[in-house]
Short mmCIF file of C-alpha atoms in Angstrom, two decimals:
data_model
loop_
_atom_site.label_atom_id
_atom_site.label_comp_id
_atom_site.label_asym_id
_atom_site.label_seq_id
_atom_site.Cartn_x
_atom_site.Cartn_y
_atom_site.Cartn_z
CA MET A 279 24.28 -18.98 49.56
CA LYS A 280 21.41 -20.98 51.35
CA ARG A 281 20.36 -19.15 54.63
CA VAL A 282 19.88 -15.24 54.05
CA LEU A 283 19.51 -12.22 56.62
CA VAL A 284 17.92 -8.89 54.49
CA MET A 285 18.33 -5.56 57.04
CA GLY A 286 18.30 -2.16 56.09
CA VAL A 287 18.84 1.40 57.37
CA SER A 288 15.07 1.76 57.56
CA PRO A 289 11.84 0.60 56.83
CA GLY A 290 10.63 1.79 53.29
CA VAL A 291 14.56 0.92 51.94
CA GLY A 292 13.26 -2.13 49.84
CA LYS A 293 13.99 -5.15 52.53
CA SER A 294 10.93 -6.93 51.37
CA THR A 295 10.87 -6.18 47.79
CA PHE A 296 14.63 -7.26 47.97
CA ALA A 297 13.88 -10.44 49.44
CA LYS A 298 10.76 -11.40 47.54
CA LYS A 299 12.56 -10.70 44.07
CA LEU A 300 16.09 -12.67 45.99
CA GLY A 301 13.84 -15.46 47.02
CA GLU A 302 12.39 -15.58 43.10
CA LYS A 303 16.20 -15.61 41.34
CA LEU A 304 17.16 -18.19 44.42
CA ASP A 305 14.35 -20.53 44.23
CA LEU A 306 14.36 -20.37 48.30
CA GLU A 307 11.66 -19.56 51.02
CA VAL A 308 10.86 -15.97 51.90
CA TYR A 309 10.22 -15.60 55.55
CA HIS A 310 9.28 -11.49 56.69
CA LEU A 311 9.67 -10.02 60.19
CA ASP A 312 7.21 -8.07 59.78
CA SER A 313 4.63 -11.12 59.91
CA LEU A 314 5.82 -13.03 62.30
CA TYR A 315 6.22 -9.85 64.69
CA TRP A 316 2.28 -8.15 63.63
CA GLN A 317 -1.27 -9.95 64.78
CA PRO A 318 -4.23 -9.19 63.93
CA GLY A 319 -5.02 -5.62 64.86
CA TRP A 320 -1.57 -4.44 64.40
CA LYS A 321 -1.72 -6.16 68.24
CA GLU A 322 2.46 -7.01 69.24
CA ARG A 323 3.71 -10.39 69.58
CA ASP A 324 5.66 -11.61 72.46
CA ASN A 325 8.69 -11.26 72.53
CA ASP A 326 9.46 -15.40 73.69
CA SER A 327 7.00 -16.31 71.10
CA PHE A 328 8.73 -14.05 68.01
CA ARG A 329 11.86 -15.44 69.22
CA GLU A 330 10.11 -19.00 69.36
CA LEU A 331 9.09 -18.85 65.55
CA GLN A 332 12.57 -17.42 64.37
CA GLU A 333 14.51 -20.62 66.33
CA GLN A 334 11.65 -22.87 64.12
CA ILE A 335 12.91 -21.27 60.79
CA VAL A 336 16.71 -20.68 61.24
CA LYS A 337 16.36 -24.36 61.65
CA LYS A 338 16.09 -24.93 58.34
CA ASP A 339 18.42 -25.74 55.67
CA SER A 340 17.58 -22.38 53.33
CA TRP A 341 15.81 -19.44 53.66
CA ILE A 342 16.17 -16.15 53.51
CA ILE A 343 14.46 -13.69 56.42
CA ASP A 344 13.73 -9.95 56.02
CA GLY A 345 13.85 -7.71 58.82
CA ASN A 346 15.71 -5.95 61.75
CA TYR A 347 14.13 -6.18 64.93
CA SER A 348 17.20 -5.74 67.25
CA ASN A 349 16.52 -7.63 69.99
CA SER A 350 16.14 -11.33 67.88
CA TYR A 351 19.00 -10.42 65.72
CA ASP A 352 21.37 -12.97 67.46
CA LEU A 353 19.18 -16.07 66.09
CA ARG A 354 19.66 -15.28 62.74
CA VAL A 355 22.99 -14.12 62.67
CA LYS A 356 24.79 -17.59 64.52
CA ARG A 357 23.09 -19.41 61.50
CA ALA A 358 23.36 -16.71 58.08
CA ASP A 359 25.42 -17.52 55.16
CA THR A 360 24.64 -14.27 53.44
CA ILE A 361 23.64 -10.65 55.20
CA ILE A 362 22.74 -7.87 52.66
CA TYR A 363 22.12 -4.61 54.24
CA LEU A 364 20.62 -2.07 51.81
CA GLU A 365 20.54 1.53 52.55
CA LEU A 366 19.21 4.57 50.70
CA PRO A 367 19.55 7.67 51.50
CA LEU A 368 15.96 9.21 54.32
CA ILE A 369 14.58 11.26 51.70
CA VAL A 370 14.05 7.77 49.42
CA CYS A 371 13.00 5.76 52.24
CA VAL A 372 10.18 8.28 53.60
CA TYR A 373 8.72 9.20 49.93
CA ARG A 374 8.43 5.30 49.65
CA VAL A 375 6.65 4.11 52.94
CA ILE A 376 4.24 7.53 51.89
CA LYS A 377 3.90 6.03 48.70
CA ARG A 378 3.75 2.43 50.02
CA ARG A 379 0.62 3.94 52.23
CA ILE A 380 -1.52 5.23 49.97
CA VAL A 381 -1.43 2.50 47.30
CA TYR A 382 -1.95 0.31 49.69
CA ALA A 383 -4.37 2.30 52.21
CA ARG A 384 -6.82 -0.17 54.01
CA LYS A 385 -5.48 -3.37 52.51
CA MET A 386 -3.11 -6.04 53.13
CA ARG A 387 0.93 -6.37 51.84
CA GLU A 388 1.64 -9.96 51.32
CA ASP A 389 4.79 -8.76 53.95
CA MET A 390 2.62 -8.27 56.29
CA ALA A 391 0.35 -10.24 58.96
CA LYS A 392 -3.14 -11.74 58.45
CA GLY A 393 -5.78 -8.27 60.34
CA CYS A 394 -2.87 -5.71 59.70
CA PRO A 395 -4.04 -3.51 57.26
CA GLU A 396 -2.28 -0.49 56.04
CA LYS A 397 -2.31 2.37 57.86
CA VAL A 398 -1.07 6.00 57.98
CA ASP A 399 0.51 6.39 61.85
CA TRP A 400 2.16 9.90 62.09
CA SER A 401 4.54 8.32 65.00
CA PHE A 402 6.02 5.92 62.29
CA PHE A 403 7.40 8.27 60.39
CA THR A 404 8.50 9.94 63.42
CA PHE A 405 10.33 7.13 64.58
CA ILE A 406 11.83 7.09 60.88
CA LEU A 407 13.24 10.42 60.76
CA THR A 408 14.34 10.78 64.82
CA THR A 409 15.98 7.07 64.42
CA TYR A 410 17.49 6.88 60.43
CA ARG A 411 20.69 8.71 61.11
CA GLU A 412 21.27 6.30 64.63
CA ARG A 413 20.50 3.35 62.94
CA GLN A 414 22.57 3.98 59.54
CA LYS A 415 25.82 4.24 62.42
CA LYS A 416 24.59 1.45 64.45
CA MET A 417 23.97 -0.72 61.29
CA ARG A 418 27.54 0.03 59.25
CA ASN A 419 29.00 -1.15 62.64
CA ARG A 420 27.50 -3.51 63.16
CA PHE A 421 28.04 -5.34 59.58
CA LYS A 422 32.16 -4.00 59.68
CA LYS A 423 32.67 -6.12 62.55
CA LEU A 424 31.51 -8.98 60.54
CA LYS A 425 33.15 -8.26 57.63
CA ASN A 426 36.00 -11.11 58.35
CA ASP A 427 33.92 -14.13 59.19
CA GLU A 428 34.71 -16.40 57.31
CA ASP A 429 31.31 -18.35 57.60
CA CYS A 430 29.61 -15.39 56.88
CA LYS A 431 29.23 -13.01 53.83
CA ILE A 432 28.37 -9.65 54.15
CA PHE A 433 26.98 -7.49 51.22
CA MET A 434 26.59 -3.90 51.46
CA LEU A 435 24.28 -2.60 48.67
CA MET A 436 24.23 1.79 49.29
CA ASN A 437 22.27 2.60 46.60
CA ARG A 438 19.64 2.32 44.01
CA LYS A 439 22.21 0.66 40.76
CA ASP A 440 23.65 -1.77 43.98
CA ILE A 441 20.58 -3.26 44.87
CA GLU A 442 19.48 -3.61 40.89
CA ASN A 443 22.73 -4.99 40.10
CA TYR A 444 22.73 -7.26 42.84
CA ILE A 445 19.81 -9.24 41.81
CA GLN A 446 20.50 -8.69 38.36
CA ASN A 447 24.50 -10.69 38.56
CA LEU A 448 23.26 -13.20 40.53
#
């Protein structure tokens, strides 16, 4: 396990927290896609330069990358030897995003780009609520197709206990 993707059903599922713990346990560098995608002032990076940044990372011998970003999934999955998919109930994800918004209000999170302080954004909550089921189905199907790939191990962690046990049992 040297090139790991940490993906999840929704914002708030715990991708960044899990990736950080995994990085500490395995002594691997962690890259947060949100910190690569967003530029100061919550400006979106153009797709070409976002992909270029990821290409530089996946060329390395070892890494953990957390985040979904379907438009560049192909770059990451080609080089990954392990994919860890996190899925928790929608209500848990929403609760965690609300909690994160309160705890980090107008502060910087270490997994976010510089110049992008946490903010309450109702369109973000709407995104979570309206796309959860669709993304859940898409992600499960995506990883079921990869289950037989001998070059890439897939772990689908479907509850908090699975997530905690995975880290503890490494």
